[in-house]
CSV table of C-alpha atoms and ligand atoms in Angstrom, one decimal:
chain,number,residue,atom,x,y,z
A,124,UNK,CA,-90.8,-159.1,88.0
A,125,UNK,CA,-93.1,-161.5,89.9
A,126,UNK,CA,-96.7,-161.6,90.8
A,127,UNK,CA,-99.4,-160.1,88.7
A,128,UNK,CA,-98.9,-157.0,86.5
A,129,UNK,CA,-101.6,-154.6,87.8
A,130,UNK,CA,-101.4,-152.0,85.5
A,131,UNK,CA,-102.0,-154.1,82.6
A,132,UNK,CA,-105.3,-155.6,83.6
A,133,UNK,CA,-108.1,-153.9,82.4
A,134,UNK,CA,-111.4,-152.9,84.6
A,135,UNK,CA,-113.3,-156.2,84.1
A,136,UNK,CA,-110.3,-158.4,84.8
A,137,UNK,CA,-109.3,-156.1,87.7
A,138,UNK,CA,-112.9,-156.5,89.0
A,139,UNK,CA,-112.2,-160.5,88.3
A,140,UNK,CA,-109.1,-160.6,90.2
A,141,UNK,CA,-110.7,-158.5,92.9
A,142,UNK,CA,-113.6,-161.1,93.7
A,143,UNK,CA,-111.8,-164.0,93.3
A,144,UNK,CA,-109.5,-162.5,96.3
A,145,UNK,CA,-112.8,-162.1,98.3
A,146,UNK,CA,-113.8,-158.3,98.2
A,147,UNK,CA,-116.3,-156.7,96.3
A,148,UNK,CA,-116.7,-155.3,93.0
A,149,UNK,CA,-116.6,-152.1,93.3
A,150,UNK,CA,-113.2,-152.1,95.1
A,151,UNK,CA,-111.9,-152.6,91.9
A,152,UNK,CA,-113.2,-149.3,90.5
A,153,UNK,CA,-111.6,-147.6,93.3
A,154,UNK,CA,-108.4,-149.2,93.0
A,155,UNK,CA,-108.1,-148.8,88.9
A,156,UNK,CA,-108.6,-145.2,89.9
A,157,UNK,CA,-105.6,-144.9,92.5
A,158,UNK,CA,-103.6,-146.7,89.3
A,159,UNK,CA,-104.6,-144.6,86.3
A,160,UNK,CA,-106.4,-140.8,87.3
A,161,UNK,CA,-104.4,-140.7,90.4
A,162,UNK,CA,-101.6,-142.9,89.3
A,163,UNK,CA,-99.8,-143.4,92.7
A,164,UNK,CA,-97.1,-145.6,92.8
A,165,UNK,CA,-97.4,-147.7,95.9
A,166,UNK,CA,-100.3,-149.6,97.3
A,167,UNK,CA,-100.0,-147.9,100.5
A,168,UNK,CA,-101.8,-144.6,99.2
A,169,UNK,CA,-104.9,-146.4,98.4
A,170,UNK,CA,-106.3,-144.6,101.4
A,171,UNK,CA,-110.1,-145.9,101.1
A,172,UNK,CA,-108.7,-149.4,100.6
A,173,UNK,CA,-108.5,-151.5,103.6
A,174,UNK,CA,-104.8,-151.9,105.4
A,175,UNK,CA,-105.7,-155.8,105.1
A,176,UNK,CA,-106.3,-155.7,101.1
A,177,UNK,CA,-103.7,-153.2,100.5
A,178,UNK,CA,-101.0,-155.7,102.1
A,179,UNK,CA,-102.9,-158.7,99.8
A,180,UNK,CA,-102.3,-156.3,96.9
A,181,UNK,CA,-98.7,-155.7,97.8
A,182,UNK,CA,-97.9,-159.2,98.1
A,183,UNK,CA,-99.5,-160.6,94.7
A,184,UNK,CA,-99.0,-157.4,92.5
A,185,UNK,CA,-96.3,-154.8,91.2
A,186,UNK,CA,-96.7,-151.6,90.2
A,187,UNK,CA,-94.1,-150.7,87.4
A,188,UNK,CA,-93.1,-147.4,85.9
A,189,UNK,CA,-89.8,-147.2,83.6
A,190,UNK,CA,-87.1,-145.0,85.1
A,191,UNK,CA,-86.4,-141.9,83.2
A,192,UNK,CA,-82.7,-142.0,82.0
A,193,UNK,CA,-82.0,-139.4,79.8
A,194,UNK,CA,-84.3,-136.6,78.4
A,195,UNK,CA,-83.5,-133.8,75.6
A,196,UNK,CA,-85.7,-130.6,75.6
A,197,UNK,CA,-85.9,-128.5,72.3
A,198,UNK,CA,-85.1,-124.8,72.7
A,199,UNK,CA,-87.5,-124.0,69.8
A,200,UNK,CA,-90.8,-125.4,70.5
A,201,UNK,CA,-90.5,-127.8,73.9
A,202,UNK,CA,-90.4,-131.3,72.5
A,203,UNK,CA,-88.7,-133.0,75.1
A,204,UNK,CA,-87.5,-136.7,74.3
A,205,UNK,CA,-87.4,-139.2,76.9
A,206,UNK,CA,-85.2,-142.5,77.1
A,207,UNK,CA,-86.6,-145.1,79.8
A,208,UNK,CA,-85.1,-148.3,81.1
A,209,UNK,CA,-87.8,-151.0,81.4
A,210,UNK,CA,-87.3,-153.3,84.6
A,211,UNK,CA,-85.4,-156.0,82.6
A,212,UNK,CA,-82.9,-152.9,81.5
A,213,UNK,CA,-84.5,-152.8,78.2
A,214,UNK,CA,-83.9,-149.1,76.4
A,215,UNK,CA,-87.4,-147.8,75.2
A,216,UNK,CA,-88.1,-144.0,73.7
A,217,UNK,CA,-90.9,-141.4,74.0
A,218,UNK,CA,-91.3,-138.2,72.8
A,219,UNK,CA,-93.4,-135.1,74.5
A,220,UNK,CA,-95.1,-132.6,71.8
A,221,UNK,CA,-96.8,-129.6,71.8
A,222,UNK,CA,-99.4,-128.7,69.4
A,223,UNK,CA,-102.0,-126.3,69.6
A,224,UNK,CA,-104.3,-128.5,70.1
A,225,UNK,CA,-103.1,-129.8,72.8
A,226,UNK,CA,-100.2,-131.9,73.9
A,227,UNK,CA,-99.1,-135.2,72.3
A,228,UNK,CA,-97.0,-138.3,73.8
A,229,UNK,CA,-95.5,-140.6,71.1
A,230,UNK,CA,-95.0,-143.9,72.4
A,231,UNK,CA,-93.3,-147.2,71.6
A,232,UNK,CA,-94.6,-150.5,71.6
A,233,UNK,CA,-92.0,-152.9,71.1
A,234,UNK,CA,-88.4,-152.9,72.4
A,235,UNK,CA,-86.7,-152.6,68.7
A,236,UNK,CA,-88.1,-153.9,65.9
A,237,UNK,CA,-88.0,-156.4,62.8
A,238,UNK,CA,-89.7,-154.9,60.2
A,239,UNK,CA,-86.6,-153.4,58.8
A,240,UNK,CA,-87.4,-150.1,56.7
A,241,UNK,CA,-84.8,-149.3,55.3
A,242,UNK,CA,-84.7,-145.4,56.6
A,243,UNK,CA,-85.9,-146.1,59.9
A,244,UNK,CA,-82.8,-146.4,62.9
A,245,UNK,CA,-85.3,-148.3,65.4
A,246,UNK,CA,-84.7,-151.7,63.6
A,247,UNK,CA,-81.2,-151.6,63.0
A,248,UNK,CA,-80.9,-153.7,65.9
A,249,UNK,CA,-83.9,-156.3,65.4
A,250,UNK,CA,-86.8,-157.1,67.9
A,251,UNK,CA,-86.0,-157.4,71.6
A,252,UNK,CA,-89.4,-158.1,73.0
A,253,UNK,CA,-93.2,-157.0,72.7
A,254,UNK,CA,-94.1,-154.2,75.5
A,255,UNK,CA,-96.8,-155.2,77.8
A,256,UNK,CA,-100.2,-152.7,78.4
A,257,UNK,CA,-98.7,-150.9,81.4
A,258,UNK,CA,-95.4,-150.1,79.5
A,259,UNK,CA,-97.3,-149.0,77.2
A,260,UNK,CA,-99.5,-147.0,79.6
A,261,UNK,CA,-96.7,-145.7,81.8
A,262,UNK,CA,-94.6,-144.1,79.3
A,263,UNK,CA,-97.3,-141.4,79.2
A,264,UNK,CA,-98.4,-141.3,83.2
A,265,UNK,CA,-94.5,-140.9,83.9
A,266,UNK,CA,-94.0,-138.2,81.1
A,267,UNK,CA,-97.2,-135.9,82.6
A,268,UNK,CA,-96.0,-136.4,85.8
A,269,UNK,CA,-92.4,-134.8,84.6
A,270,UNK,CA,-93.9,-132.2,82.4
A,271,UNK,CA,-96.9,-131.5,85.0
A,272,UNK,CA,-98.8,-131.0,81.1
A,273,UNK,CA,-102.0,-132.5,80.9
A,274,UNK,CA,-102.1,-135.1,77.8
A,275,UNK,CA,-104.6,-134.6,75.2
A,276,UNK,CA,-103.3,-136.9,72.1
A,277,UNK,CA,-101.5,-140.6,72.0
A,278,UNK,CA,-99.8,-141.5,69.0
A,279,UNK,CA,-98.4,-144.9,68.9
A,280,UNK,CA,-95.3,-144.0,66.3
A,281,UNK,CA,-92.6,-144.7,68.6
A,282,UNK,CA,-90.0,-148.0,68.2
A,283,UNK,CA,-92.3,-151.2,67.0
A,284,UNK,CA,-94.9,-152.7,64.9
A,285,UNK,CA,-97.9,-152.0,67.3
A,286,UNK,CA,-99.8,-154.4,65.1
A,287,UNK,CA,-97.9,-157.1,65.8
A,288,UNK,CA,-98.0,-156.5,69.2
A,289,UNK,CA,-102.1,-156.6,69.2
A,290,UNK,CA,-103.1,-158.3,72.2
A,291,UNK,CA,-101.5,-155.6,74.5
A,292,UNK,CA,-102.5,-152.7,72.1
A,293,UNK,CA,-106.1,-153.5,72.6
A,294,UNK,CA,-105.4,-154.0,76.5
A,295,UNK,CA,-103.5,-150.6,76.0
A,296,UNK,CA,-106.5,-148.4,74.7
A,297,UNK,CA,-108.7,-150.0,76.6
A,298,UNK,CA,-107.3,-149.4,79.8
A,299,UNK,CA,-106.3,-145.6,78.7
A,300,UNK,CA,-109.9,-144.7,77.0
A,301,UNK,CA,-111.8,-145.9,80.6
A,302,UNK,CA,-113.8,-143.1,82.3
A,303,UNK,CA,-112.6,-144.1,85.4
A,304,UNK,CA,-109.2,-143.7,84.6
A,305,UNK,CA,-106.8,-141.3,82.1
A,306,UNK,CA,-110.2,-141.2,80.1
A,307,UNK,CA,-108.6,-140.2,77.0
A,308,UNK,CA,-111.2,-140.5,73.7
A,309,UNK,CA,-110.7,-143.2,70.9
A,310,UNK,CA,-110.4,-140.7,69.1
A,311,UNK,CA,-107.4,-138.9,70.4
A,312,UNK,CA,-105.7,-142.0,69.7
A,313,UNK,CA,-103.6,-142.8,66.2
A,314,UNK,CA,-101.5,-146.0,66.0
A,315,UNK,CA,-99.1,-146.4,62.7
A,316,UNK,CA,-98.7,-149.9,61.2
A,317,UNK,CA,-96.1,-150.5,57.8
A,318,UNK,CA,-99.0,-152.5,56.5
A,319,UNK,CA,-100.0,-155.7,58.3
A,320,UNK,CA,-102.8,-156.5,56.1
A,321,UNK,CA,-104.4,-159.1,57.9
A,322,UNK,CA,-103.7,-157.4,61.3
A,323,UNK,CA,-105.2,-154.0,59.6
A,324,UNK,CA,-108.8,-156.3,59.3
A,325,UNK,CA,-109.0,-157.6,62.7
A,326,UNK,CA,-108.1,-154.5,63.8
A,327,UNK,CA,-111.1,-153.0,61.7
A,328,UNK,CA,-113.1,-155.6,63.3
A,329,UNK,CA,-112.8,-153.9,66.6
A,330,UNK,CA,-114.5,-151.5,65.8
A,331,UNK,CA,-112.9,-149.1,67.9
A,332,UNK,CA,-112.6,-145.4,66.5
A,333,UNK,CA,-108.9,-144.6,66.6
A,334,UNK,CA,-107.0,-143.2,63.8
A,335,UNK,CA,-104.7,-145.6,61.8
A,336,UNK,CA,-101.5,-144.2,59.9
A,337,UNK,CA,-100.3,-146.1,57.3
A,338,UNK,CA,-96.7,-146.3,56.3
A,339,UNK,CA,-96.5,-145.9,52.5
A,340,UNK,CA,-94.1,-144.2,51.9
A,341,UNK,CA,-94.2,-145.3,48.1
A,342,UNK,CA,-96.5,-145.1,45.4
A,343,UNK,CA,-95.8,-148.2,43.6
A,344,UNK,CA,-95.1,-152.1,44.6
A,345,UNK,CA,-91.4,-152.4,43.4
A,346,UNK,CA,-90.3,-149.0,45.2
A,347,UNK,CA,-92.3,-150.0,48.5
A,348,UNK,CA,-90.1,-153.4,48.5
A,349,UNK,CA,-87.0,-151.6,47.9
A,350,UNK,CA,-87.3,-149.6,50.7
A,351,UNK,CA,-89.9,-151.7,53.1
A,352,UNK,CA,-88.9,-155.3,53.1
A,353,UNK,CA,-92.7,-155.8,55.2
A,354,UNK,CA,-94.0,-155.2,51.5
A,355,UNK,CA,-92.5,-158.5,49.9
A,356,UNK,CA,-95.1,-160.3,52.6
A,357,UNK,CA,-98.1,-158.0,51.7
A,358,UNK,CA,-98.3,-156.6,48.7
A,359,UNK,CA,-99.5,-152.8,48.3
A,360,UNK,CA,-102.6,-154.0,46.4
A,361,UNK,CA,-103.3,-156.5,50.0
A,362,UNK,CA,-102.8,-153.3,52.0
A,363,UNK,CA,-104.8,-150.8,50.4
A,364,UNK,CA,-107.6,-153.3,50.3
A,365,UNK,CA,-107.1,-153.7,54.1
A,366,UNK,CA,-107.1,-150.0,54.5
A,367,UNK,CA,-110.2,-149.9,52.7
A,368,UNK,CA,-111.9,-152.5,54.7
A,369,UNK,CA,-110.9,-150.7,57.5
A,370,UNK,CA,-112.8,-147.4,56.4
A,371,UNK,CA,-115.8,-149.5,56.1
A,372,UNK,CA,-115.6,-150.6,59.4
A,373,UNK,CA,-115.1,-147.7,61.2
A,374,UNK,CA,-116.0,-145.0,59.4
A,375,UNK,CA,-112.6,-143.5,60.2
A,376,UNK,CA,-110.7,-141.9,57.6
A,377,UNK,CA,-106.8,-143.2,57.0
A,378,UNK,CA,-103.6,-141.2,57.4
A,379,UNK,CA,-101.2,-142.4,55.1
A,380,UNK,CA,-97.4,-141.0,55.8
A,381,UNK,CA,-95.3,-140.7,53.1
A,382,UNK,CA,-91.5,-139.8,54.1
A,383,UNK,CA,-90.1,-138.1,51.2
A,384,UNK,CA,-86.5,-138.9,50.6
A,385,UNK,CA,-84.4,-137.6,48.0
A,386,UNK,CA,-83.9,-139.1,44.7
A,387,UNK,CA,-85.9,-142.3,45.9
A,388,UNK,CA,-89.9,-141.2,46.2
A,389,UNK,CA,-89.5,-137.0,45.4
A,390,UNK,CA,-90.3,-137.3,41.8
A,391,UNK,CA,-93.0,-135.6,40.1
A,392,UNK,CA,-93.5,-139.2,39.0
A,393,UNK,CA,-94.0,-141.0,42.2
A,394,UNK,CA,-96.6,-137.5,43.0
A,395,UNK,CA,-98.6,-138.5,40.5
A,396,UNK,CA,-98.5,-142.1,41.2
A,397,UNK,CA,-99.5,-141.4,44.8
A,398,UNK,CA,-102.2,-139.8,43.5
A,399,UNK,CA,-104.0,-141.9,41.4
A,400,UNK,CA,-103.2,-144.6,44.2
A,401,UNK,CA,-105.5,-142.8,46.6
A,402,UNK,CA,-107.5,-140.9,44.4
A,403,UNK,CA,-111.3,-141.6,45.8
A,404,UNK,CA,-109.9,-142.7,49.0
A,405,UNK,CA,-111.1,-140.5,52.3
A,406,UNK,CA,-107.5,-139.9,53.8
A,407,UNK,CA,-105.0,-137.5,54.6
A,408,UNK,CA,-101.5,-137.8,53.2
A,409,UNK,CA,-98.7,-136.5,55.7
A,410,UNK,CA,-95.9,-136.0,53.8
A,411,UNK,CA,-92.6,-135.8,56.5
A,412,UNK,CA,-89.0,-135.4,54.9
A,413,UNK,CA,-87.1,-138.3,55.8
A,414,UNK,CA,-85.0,-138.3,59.2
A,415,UNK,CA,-81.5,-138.7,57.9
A,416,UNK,CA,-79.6,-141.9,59.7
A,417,UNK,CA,-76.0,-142.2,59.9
A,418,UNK,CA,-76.9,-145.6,58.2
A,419,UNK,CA,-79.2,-144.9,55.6
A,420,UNK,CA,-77.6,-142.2,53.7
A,421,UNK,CA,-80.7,-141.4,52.8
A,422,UNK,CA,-81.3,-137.7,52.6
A,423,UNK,CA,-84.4,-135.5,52.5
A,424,UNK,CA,-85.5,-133.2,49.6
A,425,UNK,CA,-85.2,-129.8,50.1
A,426,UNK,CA,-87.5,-127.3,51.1
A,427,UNK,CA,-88.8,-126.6,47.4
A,428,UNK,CA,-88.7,-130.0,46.5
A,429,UNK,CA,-90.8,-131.1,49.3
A,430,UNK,CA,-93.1,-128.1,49.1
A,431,UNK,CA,-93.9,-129.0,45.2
A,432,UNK,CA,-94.7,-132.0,46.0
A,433,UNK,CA,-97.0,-131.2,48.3
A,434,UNK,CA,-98.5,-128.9,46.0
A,435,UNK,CA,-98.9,-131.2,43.4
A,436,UNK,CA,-101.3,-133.4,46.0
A,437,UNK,CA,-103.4,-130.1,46.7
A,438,UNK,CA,-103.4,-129.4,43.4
A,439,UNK,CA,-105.5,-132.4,42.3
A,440,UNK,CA,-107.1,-132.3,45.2
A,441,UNK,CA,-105.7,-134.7,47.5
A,442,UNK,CA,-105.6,-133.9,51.2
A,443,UNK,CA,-102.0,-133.1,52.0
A,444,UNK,CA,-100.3,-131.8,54.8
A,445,UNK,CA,-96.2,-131.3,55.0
A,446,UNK,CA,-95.4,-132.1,58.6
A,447,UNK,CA,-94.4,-129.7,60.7
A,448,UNK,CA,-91.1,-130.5,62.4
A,449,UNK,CA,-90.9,-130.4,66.1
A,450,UNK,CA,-87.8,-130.1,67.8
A,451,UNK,CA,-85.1,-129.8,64.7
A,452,UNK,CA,-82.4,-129.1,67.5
A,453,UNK,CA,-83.0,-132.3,69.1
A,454,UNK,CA,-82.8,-134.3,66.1
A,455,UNK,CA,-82.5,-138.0,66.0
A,456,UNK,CA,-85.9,-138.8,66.1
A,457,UNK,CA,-87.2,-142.2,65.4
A,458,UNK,CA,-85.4,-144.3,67.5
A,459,UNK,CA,-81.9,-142.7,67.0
A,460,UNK,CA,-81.8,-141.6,71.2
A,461,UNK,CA,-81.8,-145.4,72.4
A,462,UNK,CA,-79.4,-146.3,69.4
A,463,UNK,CA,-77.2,-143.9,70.2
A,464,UNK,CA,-77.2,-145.0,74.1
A,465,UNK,CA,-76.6,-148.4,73.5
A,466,UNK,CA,-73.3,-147.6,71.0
A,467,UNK,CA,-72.7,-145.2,74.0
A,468,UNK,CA,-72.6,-148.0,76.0
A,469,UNK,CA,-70.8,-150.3,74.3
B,615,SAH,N1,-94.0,-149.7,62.8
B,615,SAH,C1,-94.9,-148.6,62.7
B,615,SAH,C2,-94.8,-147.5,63.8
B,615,SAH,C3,-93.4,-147.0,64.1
B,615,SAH,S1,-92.6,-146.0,62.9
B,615,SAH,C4,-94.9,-148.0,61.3
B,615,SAH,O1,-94.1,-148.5,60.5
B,615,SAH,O2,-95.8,-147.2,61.0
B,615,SAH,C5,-93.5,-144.5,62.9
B,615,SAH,C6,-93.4,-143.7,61.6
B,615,SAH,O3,-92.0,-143.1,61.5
B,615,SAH,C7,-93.6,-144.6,60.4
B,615,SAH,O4,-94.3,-143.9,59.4
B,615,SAH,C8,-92.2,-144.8,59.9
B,615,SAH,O5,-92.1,-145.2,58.6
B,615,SAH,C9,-91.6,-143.4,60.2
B,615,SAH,N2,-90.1,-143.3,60.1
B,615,SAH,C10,-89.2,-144.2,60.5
B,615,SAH,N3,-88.0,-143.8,60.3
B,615,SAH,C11,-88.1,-142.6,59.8
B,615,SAH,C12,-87.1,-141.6,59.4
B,615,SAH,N4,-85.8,-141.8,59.5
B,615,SAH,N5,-87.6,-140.4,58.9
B,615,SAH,C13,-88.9,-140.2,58.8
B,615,SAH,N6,-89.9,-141.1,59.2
B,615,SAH,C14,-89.4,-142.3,59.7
């Protein structure tokens, strides 16, 4: 699309591009307002915006939102998937969670990915692009105004690497955490890397107080690179490290995720691994049985197996949660909705 990407800029570069146009400041405030509490779509209902800036606006800027394409509800607890097209026809998915405390939007941040876990369907295609701040942004203003559900929680779990998408991450939370717009809290906020060390630090160096996820998914550096190819580049000692650092730095304490699959990370072996991994580490460990994928063959445990490993965590007091699973009957979650589109397609 052509001109400048409204949505994306943040309040001080709005207020740049503003001035440099020839109005005031404080236009800017109003008009980041109209675009992310009120989020209108058009220009034209700025209505305490002049006729003559309003038509500048129109001219030089877009405002984008992806059109909704497909959308599964589950009958059991209302997780409703969504499947956008992105301007350029790019497939991106979200997901729509309830919880009770409060309701939670999973986004993506890439369009594909080349990270390349081997359980994960969102990579089976590679990378297409990065997804700029306001695709980020409008994948949750166009899911509350479908559900008509106010928004409490962001995860950013969907398709992508967010980490290597940083620069429009930051632009991202900046934009959504401002008070005079969605005002959502840092804190509210949890973004899910598979381990970019270096990335993990100068995100650390931010300062900012969202939660970060950690993929581990393994308790040991030969299984993490059999089953994480992103491993081979940073080793688990590098990541931990970074994790660490990051603690420091924010004061935040570090989810690690840890998909149980069967036969490959279920043992009582790899249990006790993980925990003397993280033992003296403030995190959480959310264990979530594996997703299976046509492609993988991998499989998750079952319920017993998964519960005793959890209980093996507790046990020596490591804080473990098993993840609840939101909308079984929809399955296909990571990624598997656009995949399945596009072979639709085909
Ligand atoms: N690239 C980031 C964020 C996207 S993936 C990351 O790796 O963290 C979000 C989470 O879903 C990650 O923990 C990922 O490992 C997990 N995941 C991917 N495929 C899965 C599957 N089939 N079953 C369970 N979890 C899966």
């Amino acid at each position: 699309m052509e001109g400048i990407d409204i949505l994306s800029l943040d309040k001080s570069r709005l207020e740049e591009y503003i001035t440099s146009i020839g109005h005031k400041a404080f236009r800017a405030k109003q008009i980041f307002s109209w675009l992310h509490e009120k989020k209108v779509r058009s220009f034209d209902e700025m209505s305490n915006i002049s006729k003559e800036l309003r038509e500048t606006l129109s001219k030089q800027c877009y405002i984008d939102y992806p059109k909704i394409i497909k959308t599964m509800t589950s009958q059991i607890d209302g997780t409703k998937k969504y499947l956008f097209e992105m301007n350029d026809g790019s497939l991106v998915e979200s997901v729509f969670m309830i919880y009770h405390h409060g309701n939670s939007v999973c986004i993506s941040s890439q369009v594909g990915c080349r990270m390349g876990c081997t359980f994960c369907a969102s990579t089976i295609g590679g990378l297409k692009r990065n997804l700029s701040a306001s695709q980020m942004l409008t994948q949750i203003y166009a899911i509350e105004q479908d559900t008509q559900k106010k928004i409490s929680n962001v995860v950013v779990m969907g398709t992508g690497e967010p980490l290597e998408n940083m620069d429009n991450l930051l632009k991202f939370i900046s934009i959504i955490c401002d008070e005079d717009g969605f005002n959502l809290s840092q804190r509210s906020i949890t973004v899910s890397t598979c381990g970019l060390a270096d990335k993990i630090r100068e995100l650390a160096k931010s300062k900012l107080q969202i939660t970060l996820a950690l993929s581990l998914h393994a308790p040991d550096q030969k299984l993490r690179e059999q089953i994480m190819p992103i491993a081979r580049k940073y080793s688990l000692d590098e990541v931990m490290d970074a994790c660490r650092y990051y603690f420091d730095k924010t004061g935040r304490r570090i989810t690690f995720e840890y998909s149980l699959i069967k036969g490959v990370n279920d043992s009582l072996q790899c249990a006790k691994k993980l925990i003397a991994l993280v033992r003296g580490f403030n995190c959480h460990i959310n264990l979530i049985p594996v997703n299976p994928v046509r492609e993988t063959g991998y499989l998750r445990p079952d319920k017993s197996g998964a519960n005793k490993f959890l209980e093996t965590l507790k046990k020596n007091n490591i804080n473990a949660t098993l993840r609840r699973e939101m909308g079984t009957d929809i399955d296909g979650a990571c990624g598997q909705l656009r995949k399945r589109h596009i072979e639709e397609e085909i």
